[in-house]
């Protein structure tokens, strides 16, 4: 019989990703005017958000049968995270590009060249999951709030 992992040992890769985000946010020098965000920065952030989106999807599916209330909250978080991901994708296309002035989704024209998985391909793949599990009214519904019960 194995005992559950201690809190400081549980999910080390997720904890490392969180630490990386915190470190990145701390290293932004607030004493100088901020540099405008670039496409590469948003591409990496979008990759992080879509990975988190997949994780929330899996956790919601696993939690829903035994704990329907928790599953519903995780599904709501999944929906809200998709909204944030969609906004990052839209912002990516509003940034200037070295090769085109168009804001349409044309991965082959990205200044970095077409990587193996472009932001647009990644976004379309995540959007497929959203369309399978979320209705348009869910995407437009304001977030719900509940009291924290411990």
Coordinates of N, CA and C in Angstrom, one line a residue, residues 77-144:
X77 N -13.9 26.5 -15.5 CA -12.6 27.0 -15.6 C -12.0 26.7 -17.0
X78 N -12.3 25.5 -17.6 CA -11.9 25.1 -18.9 C -12.5 26.1 -19.9
X79 N -13.7 26.5 -19.8 CA -14.3 27.4 -20.7 C -13.7 28.8 -20.6
X80 N -13.5 29.3 -19.4 CA -12.9 30.6 -19.2 C -11.4 30.6 -19.7
X81 N -10.7 29.5 -19.5 CA -9.3 29.5 -20.0 C -9.3 29.5 -21.6
X82 N -10.3 28.9 -22.2 CA -10.4 29.0 -23.6 C -10.6 30.4 -24.1
X83 N -11.4 31.2 -23.3 CA -11.6 32.6 -23.7 C -10.3 33.3 -23.6
X84 N -9.5 33.1 -22.6 CA -8.3 33.8 -22.5 C -7.3 33.3 -23.6
X85 N -7.3 32.1 -23.9 CA -6.5 31.6 -25.0 C -6.9 32.2 -26.3
X86 N -8.2 32.4 -26.6 CA -8.6 33.0 -27.8 C -8.2 34.4 -27.9
X87 N -8.2 35.1 -26.8 CA -7.8 36.5 -26.8 C -6.3 36.7 -27.0
X88 N -5.5 35.7 -26.5 CA -4.0 35.8 -26.7 C -3.8 35.5 -28.2
X89 N -4.5 34.6 -28.8 CA -4.4 34.3 -30.3 C -4.7 35.5 -31.1
X90 N -5.8 36.2 -30.7 CA -6.2 37.4 -31.4 C -5.2 38.5 -31.3
X91 N -4.6 38.7 -30.1 CA -3.6 39.7 -29.9 C -2.3 39.4 -30.7
X92 N -2.0 38.1 -30.9 CA -0.9 37.7 -31.7 C -1.0 38.2 -33.1
X93 N -2.2 38.1 -33.7 CA -2.4 38.6 -35.0 C -2.5 40.1 -35.2
X94 N -2.7 40.8 -34.1 CA -2.7 42.2 -34.1 C -1.3 42.9 -34.0
X95 N -0.3 42.1 -33.7 CA 1.0 42.6 -33.6 C 1.6 42.7 -35.0
X96 N 2.5 43.7 -35.2 CA 3.1 43.8 -36.5 C 3.9 42.6 -36.9
X97 N 3.9 42.3 -38.2 CA 4.7 41.2 -38.7 C 5.7 41.7 -39.7
X98 N 6.8 41.1 -39.8 CA 7.8 41.5 -40.7 C 7.5 41.2 -42.1
X99 N 6.6 40.2 -42.3 CA 6.3 39.7 -43.7 C 5.0 40.2 -44.3
X100 N 4.1 40.6 -43.4 CA 2.7 40.9 -43.9 C 2.1 41.9 -43.0
X101 N 1.2 42.7 -43.5 CA 0.4 43.6 -42.7 C -1.0 43.0 -42.4
X102 N -1.2 41.9 -42.9 CA -2.6 41.2 -42.7 C -2.7 40.7 -41.3
X103 N -3.9 40.7 -40.8 CA -4.2 40.1 -39.5 C -4.8 38.7 -39.6
X104 N -5.0 38.2 -40.8 CA -5.6 36.9 -41.0 C -4.6 35.8 -40.6
X105 N -5.1 34.7 -40.3 CA -4.3 33.6 -39.8 C -3.6 32.9 -41.0
X106 N -2.4 33.2 -41.2 CA -1.6 32.7 -42.3 C -0.2 32.2 -41.7
X107 N -0.2 31.0 -41.2 CA 1.1 30.6 -40.5 C 2.3 30.6 -41.4
X108 N 2.1 30.3 -42.7 CA 3.2 30.3 -43.6 C 3.9 31.6 -43.8
X109 N 3.3 32.7 -43.4 CA 3.9 34.0 -43.5 C 4.4 34.6 -42.2
X110 N 4.5 33.8 -41.1 CA 5.0 34.2 -39.9 C 6.5 34.6 -40.0
X111 N 6.9 35.7 -39.4 CA 8.3 36.1 -39.5 C 9.3 35.0 -39.0
X112 N 8.9 34.2 -38.1 CA 9.8 33.1 -37.6 C 9.8 31.9 -38.6
X113 N 8.9 32.0 -39.6 CA 8.8 30.8 -40.5 C 7.8 29.9 -39.9
X114 N 7.3 28.9 -40.7 CA 6.3 28.0 -40.3 C 6.9 26.9 -39.4
X115 N 6.7 27.0 -38.1 CA 7.3 26.0 -37.2 C 6.5 24.7 -37.3
X116 N 6.9 23.7 -36.7 CA 6.2 22.4 -36.7 C 4.7 22.6 -36.3
X117 N 4.5 23.3 -35.3 CA 3.1 23.5 -34.8 C 3.0 25.0 -34.6
X118 N 2.3 25.7 -35.5 CA 2.1 27.1 -35.4 C 1.1 27.5 -34.3
X119 N 1.0 28.7 -33.9 CA 0.0 29.1 -33.0 C -1.4 28.9 -33.6
X120 N -1.6 29.1 -34.9 CA -2.9 28.9 -35.5 C -3.3 27.4 -35.5
X121 N -2.4 26.6 -35.8 CA -2.7 25.1 -35.8 C -3.0 24.7 -34.4
X122 N -2.2 25.2 -33.4 CA -2.5 24.8 -32.0 C -3.8 25.3 -31.6
X123 N -4.2 26.5 -32.0 CA -5.4 27.1 -31.6 C -6.6 26.4 -32.2
X124 N -6.5 26.0 -33.5 CA -7.5 25.2 -34.1 C -7.8 23.9 -33.4
X125 N -6.7 23.2 -33.0 CA -6.8 21.9 -32.3 C -7.5 22.1 -31.0
X126 N -7.1 23.1 -30.3 CA -7.8 23.4 -29.0 C -9.2 23.8 -29.2
X127 N -9.5 24.5 -30.3 CA -10.9 24.9 -30.6 C -11.8 23.7 -30.9
X128 N -11.2 22.7 -31.4 CA -11.9 21.4 -31.7 C -12.5 20.8 -30.4
X129 N -11.6 20.8 -29.4 CA -12.1 20.3 -28.1 C -13.2 21.2 -27.5
X130 N -13.0 22.5 -27.6 CA -14.1 23.4 -27.1 C -15.4 23.2 -27.8
X131 N -15.4 23.1 -29.1 CA -16.6 22.9 -29.9 C -17.3 21.6 -29.5
X132 N -16.5 20.5 -29.2 CA -17.1 19.2 -28.8 C -17.8 19.3 -27.5
X133 N -17.3 20.2 -26.6 CA -17.8 20.1 -25.2 C -18.5 21.4 -24.7
X134 N -18.5 22.4 -25.5 CA -19.0 23.7 -25.0 C -20.0 24.3 -26.0
X135 N -21.0 24.8 -25.5 CA -22.0 25.5 -26.4 C -21.7 26.9 -26.5
X136 N -22.1 27.6 -27.6 CA -21.8 29.0 -27.7 C -22.4 29.8 -26.5
X137 N -23.5 29.4 -26.0 CA -24.1 30.1 -24.8 C -23.2 30.0 -23.6
X138 N -22.5 28.8 -23.5 CA -21.6 28.7 -22.4 C -20.4 29.7 -22.5
X139 N -20.0 29.8 -23.7 CA -18.8 30.7 -23.9 C -19.2 32.2 -23.7
X140 N -20.5 32.5 -23.8 CA -20.9 33.9 -23.6 C -21.5 34.2 -22.2
X141 N -21.6 33.1 -21.4 CA -22.2 33.3 -20.1 C -21.2 33.9 -19.2
X142 N -21.6 34.9 -18.3 CA -20.6 35.5 -17.4 C -20.2 34.4 -16.3
X143 N -19.0 34.6 -15.8 CA -18.6 33.6 -14.8 C -19.5 33.6 -13.6
X144 N -19.7 32.4 -13.1 CA -20.5 32.2 -11.9 C -19.6 32.3 -10.6

